[in-house]
Coordinates of C-alpha atoms in Angstrom, one line a residue:
X565 CA -9.9 -2.1 53.2
X566 CA -10.3 1.5 51.8
X567 CA -13.1 2.0 49.3
X568 CA -14.8 4.5 47.1
X569 CA -18.6 4.8 47.1
X570 CA -20.4 6.7 44.3
X571 CA -23.1 8.9 45.8
X572 CA -24.0 10.8 42.6
X573 CA -23.5 10.5 38.8
X574 CA -24.0 7.7 36.3
X575 CA -22.7 4.9 38.6
X576 CA -24.5 6.1 41.8
X577 CA -24.6 3.4 44.5
X578 CA -21.6 1.4 43.2
X579 CA -18.6 0.7 45.5
X580 CA -15.0 0.2 44.3
X581 CA -12.6 -1.4 46.7
X582 CA -9.0 -0.1 46.5
X583 CA -7.4 -3.5 46.4
X584 CA -4.5 -2.7 44.1
X585 CA -1.5 -0.5 45.1
X586 CA -2.3 2.0 42.4
X587 CA -5.7 2.6 40.9
X588 CA -6.1 4.6 37.7
X589 CA -9.4 6.3 37.0
X590 CA -10.7 7.5 33.7
X591 CA -12.9 6.8 30.7
X592 CA -10.6 4.4 28.9
X593 CA -11.1 0.8 29.7
X594 CA -7.5 0.1 30.5
X595 CA -8.1 2.0 33.8
X596 CA -8.8 -0.1 37.0
X597 CA -11.8 2.1 37.5
X598 CA -13.5 2.9 34.3
X599 CA -16.2 5.7 34.2
X600 CA -18.1 5.9 30.9
X601 CA -18.7 9.7 31.1
X602 CA -17.7 12.1 28.4
X603 CA -16.8 14.7 31.1
X604 CA -14.1 12.3 32.4
X605 CA -10.8 12.3 30.6
X606 CA -9.4 9.0 29.2
X607 CA -6.8 9.0 32.1
X608 CA -8.3 11.3 34.6
X609 CA -6.6 10.7 38.0
X610 CA -4.8 8.2 40.1
X611 CA -5.1 6.9 43.7
X612 CA -1.9 5.5 45.3
X613 CA -0.5 4.8 48.7
X614 CA 0.9 7.9 50.4
X615 CA 4.6 7.5 51.0
X616 CA 5.4 7.0 54.7
X617 CA 1.8 7.2 55.7
X618 CA -0.9 4.6 56.2
X619 CA -3.2 6.4 53.8
X620 CA -3.9 7.2 50.1
X621 CA -3.1 10.1 47.9
X622 CA -5.1 11.2 44.9
X623 CA -3.3 12.8 41.9
X624 CA -4.9 14.6 38.9
X625 CA -3.4 13.4 35.6
X626 CA -3.8 16.8 33.8
X627 CA -7.5 16.0 33.2
X628 CA -9.6 18.4 31.1
X629 CA -12.2 19.1 33.7
X630 CA -10.1 18.6 36.9
X631 CA -10.3 16.5 40.0
X632 CA -12.0 18.0 43.1
X633 CA -11.8 17.0 46.8
X634 CA -14.5 18.6 49.0
X635 CA -15.2 21.2 46.4
X636 CA -11.6 22.3 45.7
X637 CA -9.6 21.5 42.6
X638 CA -6.5 19.6 43.4
X639 CA -3.3 18.5 41.8
X640 CA -2.5 16.0 44.7
X641 CA -4.2 15.4 48.0
X642 CA -3.9 13.0 50.9
X643 CA -7.3 11.4 51.4
X644 CA -9.0 11.1 54.8
X645 CA -12.1 9.2 55.8
X646 CA -15.3 10.9 54.5
X647 CA -13.6 13.0 51.7
X648 CA -15.8 13.7 48.8
X649 CA -14.2 13.3 45.4
X650 CA -15.8 14.7 42.2
X651 CA -14.6 13.2 38.9
X652 CA -16.7 14.5 36.0
X653 CA -20.3 14.0 37.0
X654 CA -19.5 11.3 39.5
X655 CA -19.1 12.0 43.2
X656 CA -17.3 9.5 45.5
X657 CA -17.0 9.3 49.2
X658 CA -13.7 7.9 50.4
X659 CA -13.8 5.5 53.3
X660 CA -10.9 3.6 55.1
X661 CA -13.3 1.2 56.9
X662 CA -15.4 -1.6 55.5
X663 CA -18.4 -0.7 57.6
X664 CA -18.5 2.8 56.3
X665 CA -20.8 1.9 53.5
X666 CA -24.2 0.5 53.0
X667 CA -24.2 -3.3 52.6
X668 CA -26.6 -3.1 49.7
X669 CA -24.2 -1.0 47.6
X670 CA -23.1 -2.6 44.3
X671 CA -19.4 -3.5 44.5
X672 CA -17.3 -3.1 41.4
X673 CA -14.3 -5.4 40.8
X674 CA -11.1 -4.0 39.2
X675 CA -11.7 -2.9 35.7
X676 CA -15.4 -3.9 35.9
X677 CA -18.0 -2.7 33.3
X678 CA -19.5 0.5 34.7
X679 CA -23.2 0.3 35.5
X680 CA -25.5 2.4 33.4
X681 CA -22.8 4.1 31.4
X682 CA -21.7 4.8 27.9
X683 CA -18.3 3.0 27.4
X684 CA -15.8 4.6 25.0
X685 CA -12.6 2.9 23.9
X686 CA -9.9 3.5 21.4
X687 CA -10.2 0.9 18.6
X688 CA -6.5 0.6 18.1
X689 CA -6.0 -0.3 21.7
X690 CA -8.8 -2.8 21.6
X691 CA -7.4 -4.6 18.5
X692 CA -3.9 -4.7 20.0
X693 CA -4.9 -6.7 23.0
X694 CA -8.2 -8.2 21.9
X695 CA -7.0 -11.8 21.2
X696 CA -5.7 -12.1 24.7
X697 CA -8.7 -10.4 26.2
X698 CA -11.1 -12.6 24.3
X699 CA -9.9 -15.6 26.1
X700 CA -10.1 -14.1 29.6
X701 CA -12.7 -15.6 31.8
X702 CA -14.2 -17.7 29.0
X703 CA -14.8 -21.4 28.7
X704 CA -12.8 -23.3 26.0
X705 CA -15.9 -23.7 24.0
X706 CA -16.9 -20.1 24.1
X707 CA -13.4 -18.9 23.2
X708 CA -13.2 -21.5 20.4
X709 CA -16.5 -20.2 19.0
X710 CA -15.3 -16.6 18.9
X711 CA -11.9 -17.7 17.5
X712 CA -13.6 -19.8 14.8
X713 CA -15.8 -16.8 13.9
X714 CA -12.7 -14.6 13.5
X715 CA -11.0 -17.2 11.3
X716 CA -14.2 -17.3 9.1
X717 CA -14.3 -13.5 8.9
X718 CA -10.6 -13.4 8.0
X719 CA -11.2 -15.9 5.2
X720 CA -14.2 -13.9 3.9
X721 CA -12.2 -10.7 3.9
X722 CA -9.5 -12.3 1.8
X723 CA -11.9 -14.2 -0.5
X724 CA -14.7 -11.8 -1.5
X725 CA -14.3 -9.3 -4.3
X726 CA -18.0 -8.3 -4.2
X727 CA -18.4 -5.5 -1.7
X728 CA -22.1 -6.0 -0.8
X729 CA -21.8 -9.8 -0.4
X730 CA -18.7 -9.4 1.8
X731 CA -20.4 -6.8 4.1
X732 CA -23.5 -9.0 4.6
X733 CA -21.3 -12.0 5.3
X734 CA -19.4 -10.0 8.0
X735 CA -22.6 -8.9 9.6
X736 CA -24.0 -12.4 9.7
X737 CA -20.9 -13.8 11.3
X738 CA -20.8 -11.0 13.9
X739 CA -24.4 -11.8 14.9
X740 CA -23.4 -15.4 15.5
X741 CA -21.4 -14.1 18.5
X742 CA -23.1 -10.8 19.4
X743 CA -26.8 -10.9 20.5
X744 CA -27.9 -7.8 18.6
X745 CA -31.3 -7.5 16.8
X746 CA -29.8 -5.7 13.9
X747 CA -26.4 -4.8 12.5
X748 CA -25.1 -2.5 9.8
X749 CA -21.8 -1.5 8.1
X750 CA -21.9 2.2 7.4
X751 CA -19.4 3.9 5.1
X752 CA -19.4 7.7 5.0
X753 CA -17.8 9.6 2.1
X754 CA -16.8 12.9 3.6
X755 CA -16.1 14.5 0.3
X756 CA -19.5 13.9 -1.3
X757 CA -21.4 13.7 2.1
X758 CA -22.9 10.5 1.0
X759 CA -23.2 7.2 2.9
X760 CA -23.5 3.5 1.9
X761 CA -25.3 1.2 4.4
X762 CA -25.4 -2.6 4.4
X763 CA -27.9 -3.9 7.0
X764 CA -28.9 -7.3 8.4
X765 CA -31.9 -8.1 10.6
X766 CA -31.5 -11.1 12.8
X767 CA -35.2 -11.9 13.1
X768 CA -36.2 -11.6 9.4
X769 CA -32.9 -13.1 8.3
X770 CA -32.7 -10.7 5.4
X771 CA -30.6 -7.8 4.2
X772 CA -32.6 -4.6 4.7
X773 CA -32.3 -0.9 5.4
X774 CA -31.4 -0.3 9.1
X775 CA -32.4 2.7 11.2
X776 CA -29.6 4.1 13.3
X777 CA -28.1 7.0 15.1
X778 CA -26.0 8.9 12.6
X779 CA -24.9 11.1 15.5
X780 CA -23.1 8.2 17.2
X781 CA -21.6 7.0 13.9
X782 CA -20.1 10.4 13.2
X783 CA -18.9 10.7 16.8
X784 CA -17.2 7.3 16.6
X785 CA -15.5 8.2 13.3
X786 CA -14.4 11.6 14.6
X787 CA -12.9 10.4 17.8
X788 CA -11.7 7.0 16.5
X789 CA -13.3 5.5 19.7
X790 CA -15.8 2.7 20.0
X791 CA -19.1 3.7 21.8
X792 CA -21.1 1.1 23.7
X793 CA -23.9 1.4 26.2
X794 CA -25.7 -1.6 27.6
X795 CA -28.5 0.5 29.0
X796 CA -29.4 3.4 26.8
X797 CA -32.3 4.8 28.9
X798 CA -30.1 5.1 32.0
X799 CA -27.1 6.6 30.1
X800 CA -27.1 10.3 30.6
X801 CA -25.3 11.1 27.4
X802 CA -27.4 8.7 25.2
X803 CA -30.8 9.1 26.7
X804 CA -31.2 12.5 24.9
X805 CA -30.7 10.9 21.4
X806 CA -34.2 10.9 20.0
X807 CA -33.7 8.2 17.4
X808 CA -32.6 5.7 20.1
X809 CA -35.5 6.6 22.4
X810 CA -38.2 6.5 19.7
X811 CA -37.1 3.0 18.6
X812 CA -36.9 1.8 22.3
X813 CA -33.3 0.8 21.8
X814 CA -32.0 -1.0 25.0
X815 CA -28.3 -1.2 24.1
X816 CA -26.2 0.1 21.3
X817 CA -22.6 -0.3 20.0
X818 CA -20.7 1.6 17.4
X819 CA -17.2 0.6 16.4
X820 CA -15.3 2.7 13.8
X821 CA -13.9 1.0 10.7
X822 CA -10.4 2.4 10.6
X823 CA -7.5 2.2 8.1
X824 CA -3.9 3.3 8.6
X825 CA -5.0 6.8 7.5
X826 CA -8.5 7.4 8.7
X827 CA -11.9 6.1 9.8
X828 CA -14.0 5.2 6.7
X829 CA -17.2 4.2 8.5
X830 CA -18.4 2.1 11.4
X831 CA -20.0 -1.2 12.4
X832 CA -23.3 -0.4 14.1
X833 CA -25.3 -2.8 16.4
X834 CA -28.5 -2.4 18.3
X835 CA -30.5 -4.6 20.7
X836 CA -34.1 -3.9 21.9
X837 CA -34.2 -6.7 24.5
X838 CA -32.8 -6.1 28.0
X839 CA -32.2 -9.9 28.2
X840 CA -29.7 -9.7 25.3
X841 CA -27.6 -6.7 26.1
X842 CA -24.4 -5.7 24.2
X843 CA -21.6 -6.0 26.8
X844 CA -17.9 -5.3 26.8
X845 CA -17.0 -8.8 25.7
X846 CA -19.0 -8.2 22.6
X847 CA -17.3 -4.9 21.9
X848 CA -13.9 -6.6 22.2
X849 CA -14.9 -9.1 19.6
X850 CA -16.4 -6.5 17.2
X851 CA -13.3 -4.3 17.7
X852 CA -11.0 -7.1 16.3
X853 CA -13.4 -7.6 13.3
X854 CA -13.4 -3.8 12.7
X855 CA -9.7 -3.5 12.9
X856 CA -9.2 -6.1 10.1
X857 CA -12.3 -5.3 8.1
X858 CA -11.5 -1.6 7.7
X859 CA -8.4 -2.2 5.5
X860 CA -10.0 -5.1 3.5
X861 CA -13.2 -3.1 2.8
X862 CA -11.2 0.0 1.7
X863 CA -9.2 -2.2 -0.7
X864 CA -12.4 -3.3 -2.3
X865 CA -13.8 0.2 -2.4
X866 CA -10.7 1.5 -4.1
X867 CA -10.8 -1.4 -6.6
X868 CA -14.4 -0.5 -7.4
X869 CA -13.5 3.2 -7.7
X870 CA -10.7 2.3 -10.1
X871 CA -13.0 0.1 -12.2
X872 CA -15.6 2.9 -12.3
X873 CA -13.0 5.5 -13.2
X874 CA -11.8 3.1 -16.0
X875 CA -15.4 2.8 -17.3
X876 CA -15.9 6.6 -17.1
X877 CA -12.8 7.3 -19.0
X878 CA -13.7 4.8 -21.7
X879 CA -17.1 6.4 -22.0
X880 CA -15.8 10.0 -22.1
X881 CA -13.2 9.2 -24.7
X882 CA -15.6 6.8 -26.5
X883 CA -12.7 4.4 -27.0
X884 CA -13.0 0.7 -27.8
X885 CA -9.9 -0.9 -26.4
X886 CA -8.4 -3.6 -24.1
X887 CA -6.0 -1.4 -22.3
X888 CA -6.4 -1.7 -18.5
X889 CA -5.5 1.1 -16.1
X890 CA -6.6 4.4 -14.6
X891 CA -3.3 5.9 -13.6
X892 CA -2.3 9.3 -15.0
X893 CA 0.1 7.7 -17.6
X894 CA -2.7 5.5 -18.9
X895 CA -5.2 8.3 -19.0
X896 CA -2.7 10.3 -21.1
X897 CA -2.2 7.3 -23.4
X898 CA -6.0 6.9 -24.0
X899 CA -6.3 10.6 -24.8
X900 CA -3.4 10.4 -27.3
X901 CA -4.9 7.3 -28.9
X902 CA -8.2 9.1 -29.3
X903 CA -6.5 11.9 -31.2
X904 CA -4.4 9.7 -33.4
X905 CA -7.4 7.5 -34.2
X906 CA -9.3 10.5 -35.7
X907 CA -6.6 10.8 -38.4
X908 CA -5.1 8.5 -41.0
X909 CA -1.5 9.4 -40.2
X910 CA 1.3 6.8 -40.0
X911 CA 2.2 6.2 -36.4
X912 CA 5.1 5.0 -34.4
X913 CA 4.6 3.3 -31.0
X914 CA 7.6 3.1 -28.7
X915 CA 8.0 1.4 -25.3
X916 CA 9.7 -1.5 -23.5
X917 CA 8.9 -5.1 -24.2
X918 CA 5.5 -6.2 -22.7
X919 CA 4.0 -2.7 -22.3
X920 CA 1.1 -3.4 -24.7
X921 CA 2.2 -1.7 -27.9
X922 CA 0.1 -4.1 -30.1
X923 CA -2.9 -3.4 -27.9
X924 CA -2.4 0.3 -28.5
X925 CA -2.1 -0.2 -32.2
X926 CA -5.3 -2.2 -32.3
X927 CA -7.0 0.5 -30.2
X928 CA -6.0 3.1 -32.8
X929 CA -7.3 0.9 -35.6
X930 CA -10.6 0.0 -33.9
X931 CA -11.4 3.6 -33.1
X932 CA -10.5 4.9 -36.6
X933 CA -12.5 5.1 -39.9
X934 CA -10.8 1.8 -40.8
X935 CA -12.3 -0.2 -37.9
X936 CA -14.4 -2.4 -40.1
X937 CA -11.4 -3.4 -42.3
X938 CA -8.6 -5.9 -41.6
X939 CA -5.9 -5.5 -39.0
X940 CA -2.8 -7.4 -40.0
X941 CA 0.3 -7.8 -37.7
X942 CA 3.8 -9.0 -38.4
X943 CA 6.8 -9.4 -36.0
X944 CA 9.8 -8.3 -38.0
X945 CA 12.3 -10.0 -35.7
X946 CA 11.0 -13.5 -36.3
X947 CA 11.8 -13.9 -40.0
X948 CA 15.0 -13.6 -42.2
X949 CA 14.9 -10.9 -44.9
X950 CA 13.7 -13.2 -47.8
X951 CA 10.9 -14.7 -45.7
X952 CA 10.0 -11.3 -44.2
X953 CA 9.7 -9.8 -47.7
X954 CA 7.5 -12.7 -48.7
X955 CA 5.3 -12.1 -45.6
X956 CA 5.0 -8.4 -46.3
X957 CA 4.7 -8.3 -50.1
X958 CA 3.7 -11.9 -51.0
X959 CA 5.2 -14.0 -53.8
X960 CA 4.5 -15.6 -57.1
X961 CA 4.7 -19.3 -57.7
X962 CA 8.3 -20.4 -58.3
X963 CA 9.8 -17.1 -57.3
X964 CA 12.2 -18.9 -54.9
X965 CA 12.8 -22.4 -53.7
X966 CA 9.7 -23.6 -51.8
X967 CA 7.4 -21.1 -53.4
X968 CA 5.0 -23.8 -54.8
X969 CA 2.0 -21.4 -55.0
X970 CA 1.1 -17.8 -55.2
X971 CA 0.8 -16.1 -51.8
X972 CA -0.7 -12.7 -50.9
X973 CA 1.4 -10.7 -48.5
X974 CA 0.3 -8.7 -45.4
X975 CA 0.2 -5.4 -47.4
X976 CA -2.3 -7.0 -49.7
X977 CA -4.4 -8.7 -47.0
X978 CA -4.6 -5.5 -45.0
X979 CA -6.1 -3.5 -47.9
X980 CA -8.4 -0.8 -46.6
X981 CA -7.3 -1.5 -43.0
X982 CA -4.1 -1.3 -40.9
X983 CA -0.8 -3.1 -41.0
X984 CA 1.1 -3.3 -37.7
X985 CA 4.9 -3.8 -37.9
X986 CA 6.2 -4.9 -34.6
X987 CA 10.0 -4.9 -33.7
X988 CA 10.6 -2.5 -36.5
X989 CA 14.3 -2.2 -35.6
X990 CA 14.9 -5.7 -36.8
X991 CA 14.1 -4.9 -40.5
X992 CA 17.1 -5.6 -42.8
X993 CA 18.4 -3.3 -45.4
X994 CA 16.4 -4.7 -48.3
X995 CA 13.0 -4.8 -46.6
X996 CA 13.6 -1.2 -45.4
X997 CA 14.1 0.0 -48.9
X998 CA 11.0 -1.8 -50.2
X999 CA 8.9 -0.5 -47.3
X1000 CA 10.1 3.0 -48.0
X1001 CA 8.9 2.8 -51.6
X1002 CA 5.4 1.5 -50.4
X1003 CA 5.1 4.5 -48.0
X1004 CA 6.1 6.9 -50.8
X1005 CA 4.0 5.5 -53.7
X1006 CA 1.5 3.2 -52.0
X1007 CA 2.5 0.6 -54.6
X1008 CA 4.4 -2.7 -54.5
X1009 CA 5.0 -5.9 -56.4
X1010 CA 5.0 -9.5 -55.1
X1011 CA 8.3 -11.3 -55.1
X1012 CA 8.9 -12.7 -58.5
X1013 CA 6.1 -10.8 -60.0
X1014 CA 5.8 -7.9 -62.4
X1015 CA 2.3 -6.6 -61.7
X1016 CA 2.1 -3.4 -59.7
X1017 CA -0.4 -3.6 -56.9
X1018 CA -1.9 -0.4 -55.4
X1019 CA -2.7 -0.5 -51.7
X1020 CA -4.8 1.7 -49.4
X1021 CA -3.5 0.9 -45.9
X1022 CA -2.5 2.6 -42.7
X1023 CA 0.9 1.6 -41.3
X1024 CA 1.5 1.6 -37.5
X1025 CA 5.1 0.5 -36.4
X1026 CA 6.4 -0.4 -33.0
X1027 CA 9.8 -0.7 -31.5
X1028 CA 11.6 -1.1 -28.2
X1029 CA 14.9 -0.1 -29.7
X1030 CA 16.7 3.3 -29.9
X1031 CA 16.1 4.0 -33.6
X1032 CA 18.0 7.3 -33.4
X1033 CA 21.1 5.3 -32.3
X1034 CA 20.5 2.8 -35.1
X1035 CA 20.4 5.7 -37.6
X1036 CA 23.8 6.9 -36.3
X1037 CA 25.2 3.4 -36.7
X1038 CA 23.8 3.3 -40.3
X1039 CA 21.7 0.3 -39.2
X1040 CA 18.4 2.0 -40.0
X1041 CA 17.4 4.4 -42.8
X1042 CA 16.8 7.9 -41.7
X1043 CA 14.3 8.6 -44.5
X1044 CA 12.3 5.6 -43.5
X1045 CA 12.3 6.7 -39.9
X1046 CA 10.8 10.1 -40.7
X1047 CA 8.2 8.4 -43.0
X1048 CA 7.1 6.2 -40.1
X1049 CA 7.4 8.6 -37.2
X1050 CA 4.7 11.1 -38.3
X1051 CA 2.9 10.8 -35.0
X1052 CA 4.3 8.9 -32.0
X1053 CA 3.1 7.3 -28.8
X1054 CA 5.3 6.0 -26.0
X1055 CA 3.8 3.2 -23.8
X1056 CA 4.6 3.6 -20.1
X1057 CA 6.4 0.8 -18.2
X1058 CA 4.5 -1.0 -15.5
X1059 CA 6.9 0.4 -12.8
X1060 CA 5.7 3.9 -13.8
X1061 CA 2.1 3.0 -13.3
X1062 CA 2.2 0.6 -10.3
X1063 CA -1.2 1.8 -9.1
X1064 CA -2.7 -0.1 -12.0
X1065 CA -1.3 -3.4 -10.7
X1066 CA -4.4 -4.4 -8.6
X1067 CA -6.7 -3.8 -11.7
X1068 CA -4.4 -5.8 -14.0
X1069 CA -3.9 -8.6 -11.4
X1070 CA -7.7 -8.9 -10.9
X1071 CA -8.2 -9.0 -14.7
X1072 CA -5.6 -11.8 -15.2
X1073 CA -7.0 -13.8 -12.2
X1074 CA -10.4 -13.9 -13.9
X1075 CA -8.9 -14.7 -17.3
X1076 CA -6.6 -17.5 -16.3
X1077 CA -8.9 -18.9 -13.6
X1078 CA -11.4 -19.6 -16.4
X1079 CA -8.7 -20.8 -18.8
X1080 CA -7.2 -23.2 -16.4
X1081 CA -10.5 -24.3 -14.9
X1082 CA -9.4 -23.6 -11.3
X1083 CA -11.6 -21.3 -9.2
X1084 CA -9.4 -18.4 -7.9
X1085 CA -11.3 -15.4 -6.4
X1086 CA -8.5 -12.9 -5.7
X1087 CA -4.9 -12.0 -4.9
X1088 CA -4.2 -12.0 -1.2
X1089 CA -3.0 -8.7 0.4
X1090 CA 0.5 -10.2 1.1
X1091 CA 0.9 -11.3 -2.5
X1092 CA -0.4 -8.0 -3.8
X1093 CA 2.2 -6.2 -1.7
X1094 CA 4.9 -8.3 -3.3
X1095 CA 3.5 -7.6 -6.8
X1096 CA 3.6 -3.8 -6.1
X1097 CA 7.2 -4.0 -5.0
X1098 CA 8.5 -5.9 -8.0
X1099 CA 10.4 -3.9 -10.7
X1100 CA 8.7 -5.8 -13.6
X1101 CA 11.4 -5.7 -16.3
X1102 CA 9.0 -7.6 -18.5
X1103 CA 6.2 -5.2 -17.7
X1104 CA 2.5 -6.2 -18.1
X1105 CA 3.4 -9.4 -20.0
X1106 CA 5.6 -10.5 -17.1
X1107 CA 2.7 -9.8 -14.6
X1108 CA 0.4 -11.8 -16.8
X1109 CA 2.7 -14.7 -16.7
X1110 CA 3.2 -14.4 -13.0
X1111 CA -0.5 -14.6 -12.3
X1112 CA -1.0 -17.6 -14.6
X1113 CA 1.9 -19.3 -12.8
X1114 CA 0.4 -18.6 -9.4
X1115 CA -3.0 -20.0 -10.5
X1116 CA -1.4 -23.2 -11.9
X1117 CA 0.7 -23.9 -8.9
X1118 CA -1.6 -22.5 -6.1
X1119 CA -4.0 -24.6 -4.1
X1120 CA -6.4 -22.1 -2.5
X1121 CA -9.1 -19.7 -3.7
X1122 CA -6.7 -16.8 -3.4
X1123 CA -3.2 -16.3 -4.7
X1124 CA -0.6 -16.4 -1.8
X1125 CA 3.0 -15.2 -1.9
X1126 CA 4.3 -18.7 -2.1
X1127 CA 2.4 -19.2 -5.4
X1128 CA 4.2 -16.5 -7.2
X1129 CA 7.2 -17.2 -9.5
X1130 CA 10.7 -17.3 -7.9
X1131 CA 11.7 -14.3 -10.1
X1132 CA 9.2 -12.2 -8.2
X1133 CA 10.0 -13.6 -4.7
X1134 CA 13.8 -13.4 -5.2
X1135 CA 13.6 -9.8 -6.4
X1136 CA 11.6 -8.7 -3.4
X1137 CA 13.9 -10.6 -1.1
X1138 CA 16.9 -8.7 -2.5
X1139 CA 15.2 -5.3 -2.5
X1140 CA 13.9 -3.2 0.3
X1141 CA 11.8 -4.9 3.0
X1142 CA 8.1 -5.1 2.1
X1143 CA 5.9 -3.4 4.6
X1144 CA 3.9 -6.4 5.7
X1145 CA 4.0 -5.9 9.5
X1146 CA 0.2 -5.8 9.7
X1147 CA -0.3 -9.0 7.7
X1148 CA 2.6 -10.7 9.6
X1149 CA 0.8 -9.9 12.9
X1150 CA -2.5 -11.2 11.5
X1151 CA -0.9 -14.5 10.4
X1152 CA 0.7 -14.9 13.8
X1153 CA -2.7 -14.4 15.5
X1154 CA -4.2 -17.1 13.2
X1155 CA -1.3 -19.4 14.1
X1156 CA -1.9 -18.9 17.8
X1157 CA -5.7 -19.6 17.5
X1158 CA -5.2 -22.8 15.5
X1159 CA -2.3 -24.0 17.8
X1160 CA -4.5 -23.4 20.8
X1161 CA -7.4 -25.5 19.4
X1162 CA -5.0 -28.3 18.4
X1163 CA -3.4 -28.3 21.8
X1164 CA -6.8 -28.4 23.5
X1165 CA -7.8 -31.3 21.3
X1166 CA -4.4 -33.1 21.8
X1167 CA -3.8 -33.3 18.1
X1168 CA -7.3 -34.5 17.1
X1169 CA -8.0 -32.7 13.9
X1170 CA -11.7 -33.4 14.0
X1171 CA -12.1 -32.2 17.5
X1172 CA -10.0 -29.1 16.9
X1173 CA -12.1 -28.2 13.8
X1174 CA -15.3 -28.7 15.8
X1175 CA -14.0 -26.3 18.5
X1176 CA -13.2 -23.7 15.8
X1177 CA -16.5 -24.2 14.1
X1178 CA -14.9 -25.0 10.7
X1179 CA -14.6 -28.0 8.4
X1180 CA -11.7 -30.3 9.0
X1181 CA -10.5 -29.7 5.4
X1182 CA -10.3 -26.0 6.2
X1183 CA -8.3 -26.8 9.3
X1184 CA -5.8 -28.8 7.3
X1185 CA -5.6 -25.9 4.8
X1186 CA -5.0 -23.4 7.6
X1187 CA -2.2 -25.5 9.0
X1188 CA -0.6 -25.8 5.6
X1189 CA -0.9 -22.1 4.7
X1190 CA 0.3 -20.9 8.1
X1191 CA 3.3 -23.4 8.0
X1192 CA 2.3 -24.8 11.4
X1193 CA 3.3 -28.4 11.0
X1194 CA 6.8 -27.9 12.5
X1195 CA 5.3 -26.3 15.6
X1196 CA 2.3 -28.6 16.0
X1197 CA 4.2 -31.7 17.3
X1198 CA 6.0 -29.8 20.1
X1199 CA 2.8 -27.9 21.1
X1200 CA 0.7 -31.1 21.3
X1201 CA 3.5 -32.9 23.2
X1202 CA 3.7 -30.1 25.7
X1203 CA -0.1 -30.1 26.1
X1204 CA -0.2 -33.9 26.6
X1205 CA 2.5 -33.6 29.3
X1206 CA 0.4 -30.9 31.2
X1207 CA -2.8 -32.9 30.9
X1208 CA -2.0 -36.6 31.3
X1209 CA -5.6 -37.3 32.2
X1210 CA -6.7 -36.5 28.6
X1211 CA -4.4 -39.1 27.0

């Protein structure tokens, strides 16, 4: 059998037998012969049988540094016994006889981990095939342990809203599988050149600052490739890194945390004990974690940034309000409220139903000179003219049927403060005339009374109707319109500020979780994607109702798509497809892991939960959430048929 023997370079002394028809050589681990050498291209060259000849041909695959045979750079070359092949810093001797090499040489199997090398792999490639690779060559118990850890990490990523707590939980779960002495999650902010580091020490069992090689972290982020060496001192490219040598690091692993757009940081692990080296299997596991964790961590960082921006804007504007949002439309609203609040002008707030017009009115009042005085609100659409006049102006005893006592109206109760008139367009002809007189003279009389009452109030009106059209139809007085529309404010619809949906959803989750006494931590990524796609004709009020509905009808610590109201689900189903391919793939991976455990346990929930390292109640929940029951019976039946001895 033809073979290659390394006589120089990082894998000197190793022998690779050309057992396959075609052997790809390069730095990427999908090659049959992987050389962890930066001077070697990811796919460097290929050795294949020469057509019509009982020999082998070597072809260069447009490598950066070229492939050399006996000192000459080649594109293709027929190999003969004794040819010397140089690939990067490694020199091989080609032999077509088994006795050509020293019996003491180390033999590498196909796709074996290269001895004394720094292994570099694309994270996206690792994540794509990792679930299959994790099961290769492992016992059922070992695979179940890793699969269980992945499920736990997945649950943590969905559950936690506290960034620091989630980072530490991820590191602790990684160290249950990977024998590193210390681990860290490093987040680098390229714009501000700052970094955030969460570290965990296995031996002390505490969160603490971790020393690390920033050079390797930056390299992993720049290339998007994981870096791993299980013998730093013998690795040519890592043995020069001072920070590793001074700390006597034996093996190191750096896996970038990537999102769809960029690498935001890395998972960093070190071991100082040659008995507990970090190997390729460990990198496969960490690559899966990193692939899922990158997106989840970025989501939390963005939410924290939004909250911080919200706090900053409130501080800058010195506004006291309950409006939630950091989008450009909401920033403009806050700026306008701040200007209106400094005056005593009558204001008109316009906007669709559910956009928060009353919240804006209260913000104007609470940030004005009238803040310590009453704020009275009345919905003009809920009362007929006579009752509305009574609510606004008050009445004397006996002024109409049912008036059994004197009553003060909103105009009187709001003295010194603010009167908010909601649904202004519903005012009838008589109340409009009476309100116009109040605006002109600041005087009014109670119904059935003769005493003139002077009032010092600010009036803020709100409407979702087209008042200009109502004026054209003679349904609304033009002179009253101009009296009320001194300064105006238009509240944006929720579809025009969809980036505020995560903040609003998080606020309503906390509010209604407490109100309904059911602990809910967050909105799942799938459910949040649906919320962002909905058109929200009812605006923030509809979103608020949707979150409370989901909390009441949900059964987990996070809101799932199936918990949302039918109105949200049906709209998304009829609109454009929601981009949930990533989450669909993740759910399918979870299904496969749980199905595999249940098949192995022949349907025994307790045994399957034990294999996965989770509580049996959590297993039942996973099966329910992943809609696995229809598939379980067939899978267990097939497994029983294949393993009759286990029955």
